[in-house]
Structures are given as structure tokens and as C-alpha cells.
Coordinates of C-alpha atoms and ligand atoms in Angstrom, one line a residue:
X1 CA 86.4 128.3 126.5
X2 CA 85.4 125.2 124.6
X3 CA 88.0 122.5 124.4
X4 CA 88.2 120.3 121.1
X5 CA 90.1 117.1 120.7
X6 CA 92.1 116.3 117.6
X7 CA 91.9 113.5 116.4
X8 CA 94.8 112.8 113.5
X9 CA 94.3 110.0 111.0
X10 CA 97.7 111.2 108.9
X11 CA 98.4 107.4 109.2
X12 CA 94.8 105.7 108.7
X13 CA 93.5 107.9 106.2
X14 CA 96.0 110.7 104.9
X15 CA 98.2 107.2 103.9
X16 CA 95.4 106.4 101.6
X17 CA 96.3 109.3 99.5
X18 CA 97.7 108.1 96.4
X19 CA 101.1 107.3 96.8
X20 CA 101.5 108.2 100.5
X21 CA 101.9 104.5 102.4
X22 CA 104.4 104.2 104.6
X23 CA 106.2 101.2 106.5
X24 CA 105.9 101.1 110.1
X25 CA 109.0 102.8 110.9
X26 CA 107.9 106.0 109.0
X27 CA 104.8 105.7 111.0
X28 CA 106.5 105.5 114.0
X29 CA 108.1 108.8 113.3
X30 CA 105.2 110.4 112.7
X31 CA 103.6 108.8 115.9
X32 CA 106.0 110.7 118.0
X33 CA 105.7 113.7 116.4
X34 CA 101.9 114.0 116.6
X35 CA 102.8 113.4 120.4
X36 CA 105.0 116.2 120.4
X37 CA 102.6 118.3 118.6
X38 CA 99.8 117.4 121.2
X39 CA 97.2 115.2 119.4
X40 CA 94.7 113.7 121.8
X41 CA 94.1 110.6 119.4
X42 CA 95.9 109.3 116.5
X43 CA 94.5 106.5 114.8
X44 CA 97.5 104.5 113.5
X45 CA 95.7 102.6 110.7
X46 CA 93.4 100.0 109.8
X47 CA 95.2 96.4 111.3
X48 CA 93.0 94.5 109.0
X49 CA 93.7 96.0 105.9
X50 CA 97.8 94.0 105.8
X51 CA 99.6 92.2 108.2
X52 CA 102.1 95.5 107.4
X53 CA 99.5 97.6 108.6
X54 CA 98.9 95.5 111.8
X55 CA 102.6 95.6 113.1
X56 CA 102.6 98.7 112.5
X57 CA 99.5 99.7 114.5
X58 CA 100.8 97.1 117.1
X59 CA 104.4 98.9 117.2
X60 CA 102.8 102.5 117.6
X61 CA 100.8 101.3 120.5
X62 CA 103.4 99.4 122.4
X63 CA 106.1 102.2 121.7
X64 CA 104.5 105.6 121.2
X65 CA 102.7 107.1 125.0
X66 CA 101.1 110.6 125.1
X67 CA 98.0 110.2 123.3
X68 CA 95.3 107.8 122.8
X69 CA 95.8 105.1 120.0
X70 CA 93.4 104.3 117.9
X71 CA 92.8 101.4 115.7
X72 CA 90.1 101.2 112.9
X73 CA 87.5 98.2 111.9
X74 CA 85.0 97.6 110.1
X75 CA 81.6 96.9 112.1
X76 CA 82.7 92.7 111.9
X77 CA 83.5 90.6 114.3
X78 CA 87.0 89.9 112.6
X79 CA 88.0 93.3 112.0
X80 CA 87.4 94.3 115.6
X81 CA 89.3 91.6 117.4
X82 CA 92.4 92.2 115.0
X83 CA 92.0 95.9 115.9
X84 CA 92.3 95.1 119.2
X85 CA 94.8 92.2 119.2
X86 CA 96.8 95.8 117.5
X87 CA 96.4 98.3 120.0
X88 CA 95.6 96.5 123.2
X89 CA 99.0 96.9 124.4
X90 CA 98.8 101.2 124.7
X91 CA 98.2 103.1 128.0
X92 CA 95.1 105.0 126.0
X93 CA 93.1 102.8 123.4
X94 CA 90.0 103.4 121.8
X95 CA 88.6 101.3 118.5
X96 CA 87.1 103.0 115.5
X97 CA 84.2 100.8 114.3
X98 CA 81.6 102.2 111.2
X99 CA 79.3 100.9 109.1
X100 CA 77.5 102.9 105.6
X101 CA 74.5 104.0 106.4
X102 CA 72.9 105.6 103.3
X103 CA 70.7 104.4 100.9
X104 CA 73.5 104.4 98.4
X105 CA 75.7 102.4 99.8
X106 CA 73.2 100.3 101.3
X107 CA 71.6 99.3 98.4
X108 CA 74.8 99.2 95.8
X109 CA 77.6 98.2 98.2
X110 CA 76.4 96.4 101.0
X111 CA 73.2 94.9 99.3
X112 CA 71.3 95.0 102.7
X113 CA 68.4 96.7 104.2
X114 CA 68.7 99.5 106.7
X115 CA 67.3 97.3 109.4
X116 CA 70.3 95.0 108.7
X117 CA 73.1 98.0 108.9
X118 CA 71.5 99.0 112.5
X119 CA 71.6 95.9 113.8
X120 CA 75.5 94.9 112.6
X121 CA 76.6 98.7 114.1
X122 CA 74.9 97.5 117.1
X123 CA 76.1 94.3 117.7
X124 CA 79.8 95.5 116.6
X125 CA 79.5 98.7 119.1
X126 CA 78.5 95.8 122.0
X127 CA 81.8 93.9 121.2
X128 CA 84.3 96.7 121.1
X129 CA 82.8 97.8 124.1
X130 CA 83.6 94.4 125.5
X131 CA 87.5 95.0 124.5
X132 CA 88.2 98.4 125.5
X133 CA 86.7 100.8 127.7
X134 CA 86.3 103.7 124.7
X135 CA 84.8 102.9 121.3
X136 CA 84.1 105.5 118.5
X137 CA 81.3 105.1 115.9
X138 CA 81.0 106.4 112.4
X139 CA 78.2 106.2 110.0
X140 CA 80.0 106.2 106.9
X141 CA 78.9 108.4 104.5
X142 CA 76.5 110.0 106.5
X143 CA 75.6 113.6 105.3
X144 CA 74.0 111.4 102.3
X145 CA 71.9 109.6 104.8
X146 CA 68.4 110.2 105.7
X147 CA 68.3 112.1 109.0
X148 CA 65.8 109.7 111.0
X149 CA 67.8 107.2 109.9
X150 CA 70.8 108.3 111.3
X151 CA 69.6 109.4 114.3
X152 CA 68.3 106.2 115.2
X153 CA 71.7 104.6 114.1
X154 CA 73.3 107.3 116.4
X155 CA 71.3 106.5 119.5
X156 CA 71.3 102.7 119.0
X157 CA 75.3 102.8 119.3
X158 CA 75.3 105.0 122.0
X159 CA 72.8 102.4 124.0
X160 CA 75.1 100.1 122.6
X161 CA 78.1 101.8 124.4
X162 CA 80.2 104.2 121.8
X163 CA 80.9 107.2 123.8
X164 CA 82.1 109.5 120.4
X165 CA 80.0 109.0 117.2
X166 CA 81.5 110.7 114.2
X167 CA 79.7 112.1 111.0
X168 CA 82.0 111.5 108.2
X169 CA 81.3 113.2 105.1
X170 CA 82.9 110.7 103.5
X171 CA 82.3 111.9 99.9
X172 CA 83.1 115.7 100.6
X173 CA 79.5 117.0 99.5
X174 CA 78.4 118.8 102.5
X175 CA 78.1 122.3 102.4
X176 CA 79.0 124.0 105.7
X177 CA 75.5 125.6 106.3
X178 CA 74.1 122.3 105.9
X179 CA 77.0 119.9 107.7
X180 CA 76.2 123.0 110.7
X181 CA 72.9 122.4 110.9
X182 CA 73.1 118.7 110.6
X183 CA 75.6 118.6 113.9
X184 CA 72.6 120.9 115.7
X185 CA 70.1 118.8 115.0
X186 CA 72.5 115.6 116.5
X187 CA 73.4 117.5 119.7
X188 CA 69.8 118.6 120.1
X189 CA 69.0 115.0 119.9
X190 CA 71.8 113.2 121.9
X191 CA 73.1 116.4 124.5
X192 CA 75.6 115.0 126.4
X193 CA 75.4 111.4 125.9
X194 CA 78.4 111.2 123.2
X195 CA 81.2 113.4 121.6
X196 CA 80.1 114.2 118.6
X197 CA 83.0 114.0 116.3
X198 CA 83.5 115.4 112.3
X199 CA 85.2 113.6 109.4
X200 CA 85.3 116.0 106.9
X201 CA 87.1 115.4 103.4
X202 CA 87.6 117.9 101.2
X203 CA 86.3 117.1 97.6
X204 CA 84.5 120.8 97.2
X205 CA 88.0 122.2 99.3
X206 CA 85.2 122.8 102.0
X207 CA 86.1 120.1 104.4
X208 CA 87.8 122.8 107.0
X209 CA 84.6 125.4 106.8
X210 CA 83.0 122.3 107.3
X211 CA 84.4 121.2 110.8
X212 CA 84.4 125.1 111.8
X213 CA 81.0 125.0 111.5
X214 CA 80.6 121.6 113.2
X215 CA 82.4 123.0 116.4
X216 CA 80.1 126.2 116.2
X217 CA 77.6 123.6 116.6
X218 CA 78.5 121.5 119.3
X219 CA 81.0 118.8 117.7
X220 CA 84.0 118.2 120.9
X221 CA 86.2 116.3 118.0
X222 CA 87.7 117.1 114.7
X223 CA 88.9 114.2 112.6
X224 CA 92.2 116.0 110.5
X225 CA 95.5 115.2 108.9
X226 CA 98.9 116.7 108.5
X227 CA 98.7 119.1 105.5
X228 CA 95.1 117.5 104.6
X229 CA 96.3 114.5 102.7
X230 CA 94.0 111.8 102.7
X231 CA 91.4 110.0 100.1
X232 CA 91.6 111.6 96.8
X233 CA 91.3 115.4 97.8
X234 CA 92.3 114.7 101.4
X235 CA 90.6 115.1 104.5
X236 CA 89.7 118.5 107.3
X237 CA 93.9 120.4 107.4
X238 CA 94.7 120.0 110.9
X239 CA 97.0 123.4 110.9
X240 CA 94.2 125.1 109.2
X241 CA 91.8 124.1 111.7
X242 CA 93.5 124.7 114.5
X243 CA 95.3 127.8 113.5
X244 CA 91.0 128.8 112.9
X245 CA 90.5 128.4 116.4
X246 CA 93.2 129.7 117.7
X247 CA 93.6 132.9 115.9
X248 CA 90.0 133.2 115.7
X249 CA 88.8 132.3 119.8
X250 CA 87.2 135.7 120.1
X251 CA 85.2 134.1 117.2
X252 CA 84.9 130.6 117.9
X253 CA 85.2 130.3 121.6
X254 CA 87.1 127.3 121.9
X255 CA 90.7 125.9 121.9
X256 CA 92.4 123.2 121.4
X257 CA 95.9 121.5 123.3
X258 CA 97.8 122.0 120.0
X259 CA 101.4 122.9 120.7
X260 CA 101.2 125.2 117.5
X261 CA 105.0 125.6 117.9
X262 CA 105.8 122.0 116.0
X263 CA 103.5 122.3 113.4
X264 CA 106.2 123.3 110.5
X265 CA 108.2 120.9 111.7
X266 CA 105.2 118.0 111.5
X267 CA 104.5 119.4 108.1
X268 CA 107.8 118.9 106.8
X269 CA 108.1 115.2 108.4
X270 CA 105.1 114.6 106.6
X271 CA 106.2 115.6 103.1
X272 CA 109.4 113.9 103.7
X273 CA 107.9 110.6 104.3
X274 CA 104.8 110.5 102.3
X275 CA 106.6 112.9 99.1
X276 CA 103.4 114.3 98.9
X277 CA 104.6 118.1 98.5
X278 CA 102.8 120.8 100.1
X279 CA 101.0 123.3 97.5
X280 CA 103.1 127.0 97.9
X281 CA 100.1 128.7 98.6
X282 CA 98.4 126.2 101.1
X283 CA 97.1 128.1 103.9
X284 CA 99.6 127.6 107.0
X285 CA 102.8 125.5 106.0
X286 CA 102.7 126.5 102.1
X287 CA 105.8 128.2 101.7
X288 CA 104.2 131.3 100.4
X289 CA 102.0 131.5 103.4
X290 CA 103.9 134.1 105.2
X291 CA 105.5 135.5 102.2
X292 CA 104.5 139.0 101.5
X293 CA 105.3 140.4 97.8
X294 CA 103.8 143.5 97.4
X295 CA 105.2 146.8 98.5
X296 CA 102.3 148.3 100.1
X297 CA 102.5 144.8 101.8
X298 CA 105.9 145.0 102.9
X299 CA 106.1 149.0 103.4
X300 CA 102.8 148.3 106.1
X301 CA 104.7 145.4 107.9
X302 CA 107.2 147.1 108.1
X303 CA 105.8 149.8 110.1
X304 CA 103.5 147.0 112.0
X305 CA 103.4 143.3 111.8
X306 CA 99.6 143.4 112.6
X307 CA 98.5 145.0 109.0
X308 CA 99.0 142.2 107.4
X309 CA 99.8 139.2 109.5
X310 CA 97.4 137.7 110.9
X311 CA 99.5 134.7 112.8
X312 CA 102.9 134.9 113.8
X313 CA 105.0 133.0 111.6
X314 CA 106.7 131.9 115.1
X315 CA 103.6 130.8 116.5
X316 CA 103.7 127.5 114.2
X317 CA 107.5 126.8 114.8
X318 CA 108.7 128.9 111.5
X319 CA 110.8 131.4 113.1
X320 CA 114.3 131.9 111.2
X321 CA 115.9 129.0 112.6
X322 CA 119.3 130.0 114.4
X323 CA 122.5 128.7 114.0
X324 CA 122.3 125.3 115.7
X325 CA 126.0 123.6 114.8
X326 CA 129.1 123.8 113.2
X327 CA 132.5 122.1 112.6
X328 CA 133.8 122.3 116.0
X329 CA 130.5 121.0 117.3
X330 CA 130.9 117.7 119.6
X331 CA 128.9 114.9 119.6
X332 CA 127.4 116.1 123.4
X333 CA 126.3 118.9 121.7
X334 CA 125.1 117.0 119.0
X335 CA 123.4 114.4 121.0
X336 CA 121.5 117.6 123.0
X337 CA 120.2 119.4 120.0
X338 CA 118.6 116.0 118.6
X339 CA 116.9 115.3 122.3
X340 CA 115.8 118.8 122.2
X341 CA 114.2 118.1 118.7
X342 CA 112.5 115.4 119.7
X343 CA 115.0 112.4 118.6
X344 CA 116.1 109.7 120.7
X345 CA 118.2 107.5 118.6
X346 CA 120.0 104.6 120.0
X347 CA 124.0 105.0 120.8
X348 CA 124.8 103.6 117.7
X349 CA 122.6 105.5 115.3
X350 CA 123.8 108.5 117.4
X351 CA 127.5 107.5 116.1
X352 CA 126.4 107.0 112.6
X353 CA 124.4 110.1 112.6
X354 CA 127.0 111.9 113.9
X355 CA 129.7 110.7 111.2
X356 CA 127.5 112.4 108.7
X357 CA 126.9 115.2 110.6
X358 CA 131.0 115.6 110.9
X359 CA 130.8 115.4 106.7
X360 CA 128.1 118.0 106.3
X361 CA 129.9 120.2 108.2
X362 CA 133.1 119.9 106.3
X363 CA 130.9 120.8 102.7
X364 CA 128.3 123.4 104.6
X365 CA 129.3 126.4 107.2
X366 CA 126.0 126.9 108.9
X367 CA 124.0 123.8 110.1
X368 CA 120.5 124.4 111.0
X369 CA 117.9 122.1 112.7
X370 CA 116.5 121.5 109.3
X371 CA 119.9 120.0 108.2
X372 CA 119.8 117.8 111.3
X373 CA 116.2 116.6 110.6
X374 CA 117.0 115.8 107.6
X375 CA 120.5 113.8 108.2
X376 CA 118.4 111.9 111.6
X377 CA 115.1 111.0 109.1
X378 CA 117.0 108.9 107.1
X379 CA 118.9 107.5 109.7
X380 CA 115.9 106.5 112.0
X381 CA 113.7 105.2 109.3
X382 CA 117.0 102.6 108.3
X383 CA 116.4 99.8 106.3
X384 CA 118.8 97.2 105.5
X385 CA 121.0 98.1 102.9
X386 CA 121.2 95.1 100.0
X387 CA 122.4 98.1 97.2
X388 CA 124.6 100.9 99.3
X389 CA 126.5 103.9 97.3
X390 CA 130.2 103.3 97.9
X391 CA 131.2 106.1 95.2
X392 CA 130.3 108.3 92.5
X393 CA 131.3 111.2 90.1
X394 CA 130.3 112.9 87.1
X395 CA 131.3 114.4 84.1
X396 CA 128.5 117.2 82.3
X397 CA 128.6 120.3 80.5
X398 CA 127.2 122.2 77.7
X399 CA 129.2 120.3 75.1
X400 CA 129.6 116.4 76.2
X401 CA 127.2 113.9 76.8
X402 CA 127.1 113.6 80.7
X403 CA 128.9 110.4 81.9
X404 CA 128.8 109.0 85.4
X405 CA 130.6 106.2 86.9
X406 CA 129.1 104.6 89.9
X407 CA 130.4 101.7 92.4
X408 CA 127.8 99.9 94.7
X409 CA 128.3 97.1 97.0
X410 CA 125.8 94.6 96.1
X411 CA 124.7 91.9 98.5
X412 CA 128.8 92.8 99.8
X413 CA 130.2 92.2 96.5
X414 CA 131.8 95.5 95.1
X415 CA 130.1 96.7 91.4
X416 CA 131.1 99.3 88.9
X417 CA 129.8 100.5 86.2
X418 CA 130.1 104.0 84.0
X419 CA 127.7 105.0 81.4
X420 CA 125.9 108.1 79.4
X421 CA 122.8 109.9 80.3
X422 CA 120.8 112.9 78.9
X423 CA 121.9 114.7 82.2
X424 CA 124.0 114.1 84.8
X425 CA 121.0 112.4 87.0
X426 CA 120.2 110.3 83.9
X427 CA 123.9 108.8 83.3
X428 CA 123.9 108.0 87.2
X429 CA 120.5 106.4 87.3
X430 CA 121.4 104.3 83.8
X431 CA 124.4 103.5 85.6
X432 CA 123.0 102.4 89.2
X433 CA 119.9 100.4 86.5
X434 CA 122.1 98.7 85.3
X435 CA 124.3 97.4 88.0
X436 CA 121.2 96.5 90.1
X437 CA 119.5 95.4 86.8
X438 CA 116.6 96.6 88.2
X439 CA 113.1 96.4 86.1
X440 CA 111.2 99.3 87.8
X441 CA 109.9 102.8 86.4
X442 CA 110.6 105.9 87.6
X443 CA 107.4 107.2 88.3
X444 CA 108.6 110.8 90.2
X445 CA 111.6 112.4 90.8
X446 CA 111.7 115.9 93.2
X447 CA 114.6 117.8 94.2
X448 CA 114.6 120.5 96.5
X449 CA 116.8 122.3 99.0
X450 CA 116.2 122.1 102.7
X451 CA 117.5 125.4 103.9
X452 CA 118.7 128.7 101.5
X453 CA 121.9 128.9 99.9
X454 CA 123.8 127.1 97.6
X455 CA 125.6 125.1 100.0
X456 CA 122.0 123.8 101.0
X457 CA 121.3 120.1 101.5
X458 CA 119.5 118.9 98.9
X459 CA 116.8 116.3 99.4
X460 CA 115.3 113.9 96.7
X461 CA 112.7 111.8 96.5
X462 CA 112.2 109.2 94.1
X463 CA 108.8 106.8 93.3
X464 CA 109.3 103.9 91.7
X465 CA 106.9 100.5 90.7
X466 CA 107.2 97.5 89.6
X467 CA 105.2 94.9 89.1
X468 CA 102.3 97.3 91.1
X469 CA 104.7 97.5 93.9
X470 CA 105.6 101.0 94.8
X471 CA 108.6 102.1 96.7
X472 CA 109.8 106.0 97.8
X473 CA 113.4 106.9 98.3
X474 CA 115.0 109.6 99.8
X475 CA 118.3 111.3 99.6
X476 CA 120.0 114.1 101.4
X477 CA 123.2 115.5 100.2
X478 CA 125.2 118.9 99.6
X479 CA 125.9 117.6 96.4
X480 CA 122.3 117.2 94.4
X481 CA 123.4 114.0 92.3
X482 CA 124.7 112.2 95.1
X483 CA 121.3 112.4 96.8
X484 CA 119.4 111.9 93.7
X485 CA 121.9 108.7 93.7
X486 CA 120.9 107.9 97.3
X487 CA 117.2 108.4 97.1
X488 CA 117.3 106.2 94.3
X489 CA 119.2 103.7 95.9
X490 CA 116.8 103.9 99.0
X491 CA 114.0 103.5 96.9
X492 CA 115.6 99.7 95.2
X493 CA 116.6 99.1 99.0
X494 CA 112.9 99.0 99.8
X495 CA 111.7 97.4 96.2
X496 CA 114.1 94.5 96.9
X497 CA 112.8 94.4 100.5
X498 CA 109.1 94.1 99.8
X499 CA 109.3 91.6 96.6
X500 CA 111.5 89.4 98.9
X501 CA 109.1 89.9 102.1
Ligands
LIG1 O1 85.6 109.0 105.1 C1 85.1 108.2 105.9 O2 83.9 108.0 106.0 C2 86.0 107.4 106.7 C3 85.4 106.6 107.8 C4 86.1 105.3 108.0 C5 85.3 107.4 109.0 O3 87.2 107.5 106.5
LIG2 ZN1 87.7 109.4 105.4

């Protein structure tokens, strides 16, 4: 059995989806859960892109141990040193350098010759190699490239010291019969000297066929995100690959160290922090994926799971979750279930955390590990608090214009304010506008309930800009205006924080 490293770039390139950037505590959350999921490599972003990018690279590889961290730079001088001033600090290190190669961009980006490109890849392999012991080459754009081209590129940086070289088909326009026979040709040239890697976005929805056939082919490392965000139509799915391989080995003879089990729960971190919702009928986490409608369907499952279910929904962490908590539950048991989901919060967040835990039990019988992720994500992705809800209510029906009357503390000073709205949301957020006299749009609002029932916690997210600043704010509440209150609130919190950075 073959085994294939996966490499996650959630963080580099799934944040460059549209909408999706987080702040470094967000990515720190998702750091540790790609640990816990059993990534071999996450690259953590591009340091030279913002000094916000940086820290956060910087905080991932001081803090985050388990898999190898890995920073991404341009093929200059600058870019490399910054990416390695980011991630020198991590047990495991390697730097991502690349550098165009096709004509295209040759000609119309970089306005250089090809002799030019080979020589700056070189140079730049040379000098990560002088920083850290494990460097990683891509020529960008490189299933538009001519082939002699590339392989000379390829076996000048691995002379030059780059022990994986990745083919990114940066512009999603391979097909997989040709992106397979492209990776033969490169192994047939190059053997053993590299890992030959695959960065596959998705722009034809055929970047996951794409790495398959890459691994039939002799490629040791798959580039992927969390639910296949990434540039424009994302990158390779990381659950759909690996599910592939694993439900498929008789097929593809090889594995990867993918604990499948916290897959679900990755998924869902990921939507939480990014918004970016998962499509109900995206293969693995959509949330029709295991949801079986018809009757000859059901009546066949019934009499054996294996006539129509291919995975078990358990094998990616989506059994029915049990009953984790209720009312009588202590904090010792509290402070348990969070370790055993992964969450090591600091005494006093674990107090905090706990008071709202105590709340939610009081309004909802049945607490489920869901509910707790959702009450802790907030909690460890904290940010100061220069608006905070101190009260609400609402008045709506069929027959009165709803009115809502909301008191903030502002900078400590208490504020209140009642006014109208078209719905009950819209006479809070008119309310909570006004008060913070804020100037920014409203650019999405989502609502949706974390576990089944009516009691469910309801979580909303909320986008907002201004002045081409964007912001996302989440709310988690049993009631489903008071966390449309919070997520909006949240989302000013972070507004006011990056136009006063
Ligand atoms: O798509 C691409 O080519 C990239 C490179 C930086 C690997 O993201
Ligand atoms: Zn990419």
C-alpha cells in the first residue's frame, strides 16, 4: 500500500476564496484541527502577502505541533526570508517557493524570457534550501506549459535542492487523462529524486479526478482544502479525495494517515469560520450526502446498509451524536467533554464558557457536541468587545410593525435605543445601526440551526463592508434574533477593530 501525504492549504489558498479570510485566531483553530484530522503539511499562508498574514503564520508555527508547517513565497529573495522569519520557529518546516512557467504568463505577466524564469526558480530553490532543510517547488500554471520546458525547470530545482516539486494546475483546465499522463511522463523523468506533488483547482469541477489520476500515476502528495474552497471554484476536496482512496484501495492501492473520523467536525469548523456554506449535495459533508429519499432506497438499507451506502456515515465522524450534557452537568464534566473534543481553553475561558453552557441548558434539554462547538468557537476565537449586547426583546406579528429595543454597552457607556423594522431582525439591526452609528452594508446574512429541533441553537453569520473592509460575525443562540443580534455585533466588533488597527 501506497502512502500519500496531504497537504492542506485551507488557510493559504481556500482563504483566497471570496470572502473566506480569517484573522489569526480563526486560523489557529483550524491549525489544530487539521492536526487532529492528521494532515502531514498545512501551509498556514503566504507571510508576505500582510503583516496579518505573517503573525499569523508565525503564531501557527510556534503554537500548533503535529504536522509540518508550511509557509509560501514567491521565488524572491524578500518573500523567502519573510517566509522563513514566519515559520522558523515549528518542529517541522518546509517553504513553498514557485514561479510561472508558461508562455502566458511569461510573456503577459512576468514580461521575461523562459531562460530568466529558470534561473530565478533556481537561485530561489538554492536559498530556501539554505534556511530550512525541506523546500517544495511549484511551476505555477504548469499544465499550460510546454513539457521540455518544465521538465528542465523540474530537474534544475531539484539540483537546486527542492525535495517535492508540485504541478499546479493553477487555472483548472486539465483534463484528468491528460494531468495523468502528464505526472507519468514527470516520474518517468525524475523516479525517485522528488515527491511529486498535485495542485489541482477545480474550474471544470475536475480538480479531484484530477489528483486521483495523479496518484495512479505516481504523485506521493495531494495539495487540498477543507470542503474545496479556494480560488474562484476552489481547489482538489480533501474529504473527497481521501474518502476516494480509502473506500476505493482495492482500486487505488494506496492510503493516506487521515483520521476520517474528524472530518464532519473539520467541515463544520470551516463553514463556521470562513461562512462559506457547504453545497447540500457536495459529495462527503453535504448534508444530503448520506440522506437517502427514495423508497426502493430506504426499503434496500433497510434490509442491508451495503446496497446503497457506500461509506459509513460514521467513518467521517457523522454518527448521531449522543447525549453529551445536560443541566445537572458539572464543570469537570464539562471541562472533559471539551479535552475530549479537542479544546484546550484556558481556566478562565473554561469559566466563561461554562456560564453559557449553564444558560443553554436552562433554554435546551439535550446538549450535543455540536452545541458545545458551537458555544467554545466563539469563545476561543474572542475578540475584544468595544459594542457587547447587554439586552434585547421584540415585539412582531402578523398585524404590527415589528419593534425592537436594544441596550449595548459602548466603549463601557450603557446605550439604548428602540426602533421599527420590516421584520423582527430588521428592527434589531436598525436599532443596534443606529446606536453604533455604524456606516457599513450588510452584504450576507445566514441562519441556520446546529442540531434538530426547535429548541436548536441557532447560528448566524453576518458579512459586512465598509469602506472595502470586510468583516464576518457569528452568533449562537436558542433564541434566533438574539444570535442574529450577536453575529452582528461580532461582526462591528471586528469592523471597529481593523479600521482602528
Ligand atoms: O494554483 C496555484 O498555482 C497555486 C500555487 C501558488 C501553487 O496556488
Ligand atoms: Zn492554487
Amino acid at each position: 500500500m501506497r502512502y500519500i501525504k496531504i497537504f492542506d492549504t485551507t488557510l493559504r489558498d481556500g482563504e483566497q476564496s471570496p470572502g473566506a479570510s480569517m484573522n489569526a485566531d480563526e486560523k489557529l483553530q483550524v491549525a489544530r484541527q487539521l492536526v487532529r484530522l492528521g494532515i502531514d503539511l498545512i501551509e498556514a499562508g503566504f507571510p508576505i502577502a500582510s503583516p496579518g498574514d505573517f503573525e499569523a503564520v508565525k503564531r501557527i508555527a510556534n503554537e500548533v505541533q503535529g504536522a509540518s508547517i508550511v509557509g509560501l513565497a514567491r521565488a524572491k529573495e524578500q518573500d523567502i526570508r519573510n517566509a522563513y522569519e514566519a515559520i522558523k520557529d515549528a518542529p517541522l518546516k518546509r517553504i513553498h517557493t514557485f514561479h510561472s512557467t508558461s508562455d502566458i504568463h511569461l510573456k503577459y505577466q512576468y514580461r521575461i524570457d523562459k531562460e530568466e524564469a529558470l534561473k530565478r526558480s533556481y537561485e530561489m530553490v538554492q536559498l530556501s534550501r539554505s534556511l530550512v532543510e525541506d523546500v517544495e517547488f511549484s511551476p505555477m500554471d504548469a499544465t499550460r506549459t510546454d513539457i521540455h520546458y518544465l521538465l528542465e525547470v523540474i530537474e534544475a530545482v531539484i539540483e537546486a535542492g527542492a525535495s517535492t516539486v508540485n504541478i499546479p494546475d493553477t487555472v483548472g483546465y486539465a483534463t484528468h487523462f491528460e494531468f495523468g499522463s502528464l505526472i507519468k511522463t514527470i516520474k518517468d523523468r525524475i523516479g525517485d529524486k522528488a515527491v511529486i506533488s498535485v495542485h489541482c483547482h477545480n474550474d471544470l469541477g475536475l480538480a479531484v479526478a484530477n489528483s486521483l489520476a495523479a496518484i495512479i500515476n505516481g504523485a506521493g502528495q495531494v495539495e487540498c482544502t477543507i470542503n474545496g474552497i479556494g480560488e474562484r471554484a476552489g481547489n482538489c476536496s480533501m474529504e473527497e479525495v481521501v474518502m476516494s482512496l480509502k473506500t476505493r484501495k482495492d482500486f487505488f492501492r494506496a492510503d493516506t494517515k487521515i483520521n476520517t473520523k474528524e472530518i464532519m467536525r473539520t467541515s463544520r469548523l470551516v463553514t463556521r469560520i470562513t461562512g462559506m456554506t457547504v453545497q447540500p449535495n457536495k459529495a462527503i459533508v453535504g448534508a444530503n450526502a448520506f440522506a437517502h429519499e427514495s423508497g426502493i432506497h430506504q426499503d434496500g438499507l433497510l434490509k442491508e446498509k451495503m446496497t446503497y451506502e457506500i461509506i459509513r456515515p460514521e467513518d467521517i465522524g457523522l454518527q448521531k451524536t449522543e447525549l453529551v450534557l445536560g443541566k445537572h452537568s458539572g464543570r469537570h464534566a464539562f471541562k472533559a467533554r471539551l479535552q475530549e473534543l479537542g479544546y484546550s481553553l484556558s481556566a478562565e475561558d473554561i469559566e466563561i464558557a461554562f456560564k453559557k453552557f449553564k444558560h443553554l441548558a436552562d433554554q435546551k434539554k439535550y446538549i450535543f457536541d455540536e452545541d458545545l462547538e458551537a458555544l467554545v468557537s466563539t469563545e476561543i476565537a474572542k475578540i475584544p468587545e468595544f459594542y457587547k449586547l447587554v439586552d434585547m426583546s421584540v415585539a412582531s406579528g402578523m398585524h404590527s410593525k415589528p419593534k425592537a429595543y436594544v441596550k449595548l454597552k459602548v466603549n463601557n457607556e450603557i446605550v439604548e435605543k428602540t426602533d421599527f423594522g420590516d421584520g423582527p431582525v430588521d428592527a434589531v439591526y436598525k436599532a443596534i445601526a443606529s446606536i453604533t452609528q455604524t456606516k457599513s452594508n450588510l452584504l450576507k446574512f445566514e441562519v441556520k440551526g446546529i442540531t434538530g429541533g426547535t429548541d436548536a441553537l441557532g447560528e448566524v453569520t453576518v458579512t459586512l463592508e465598509e469602506d472595502g473592509k470586510t468583516s464576518r460575525g457569528l452568533g449562537a443562540d436558542t433564541d434566533i434574533i438574539v444570535a442574529s443580534a450577536k453575529a452582528y455585533i461580532n461582526a462591528l466588533n471586528k469592523l471597529y477593530i481593523k479600521k482602528n488597527k
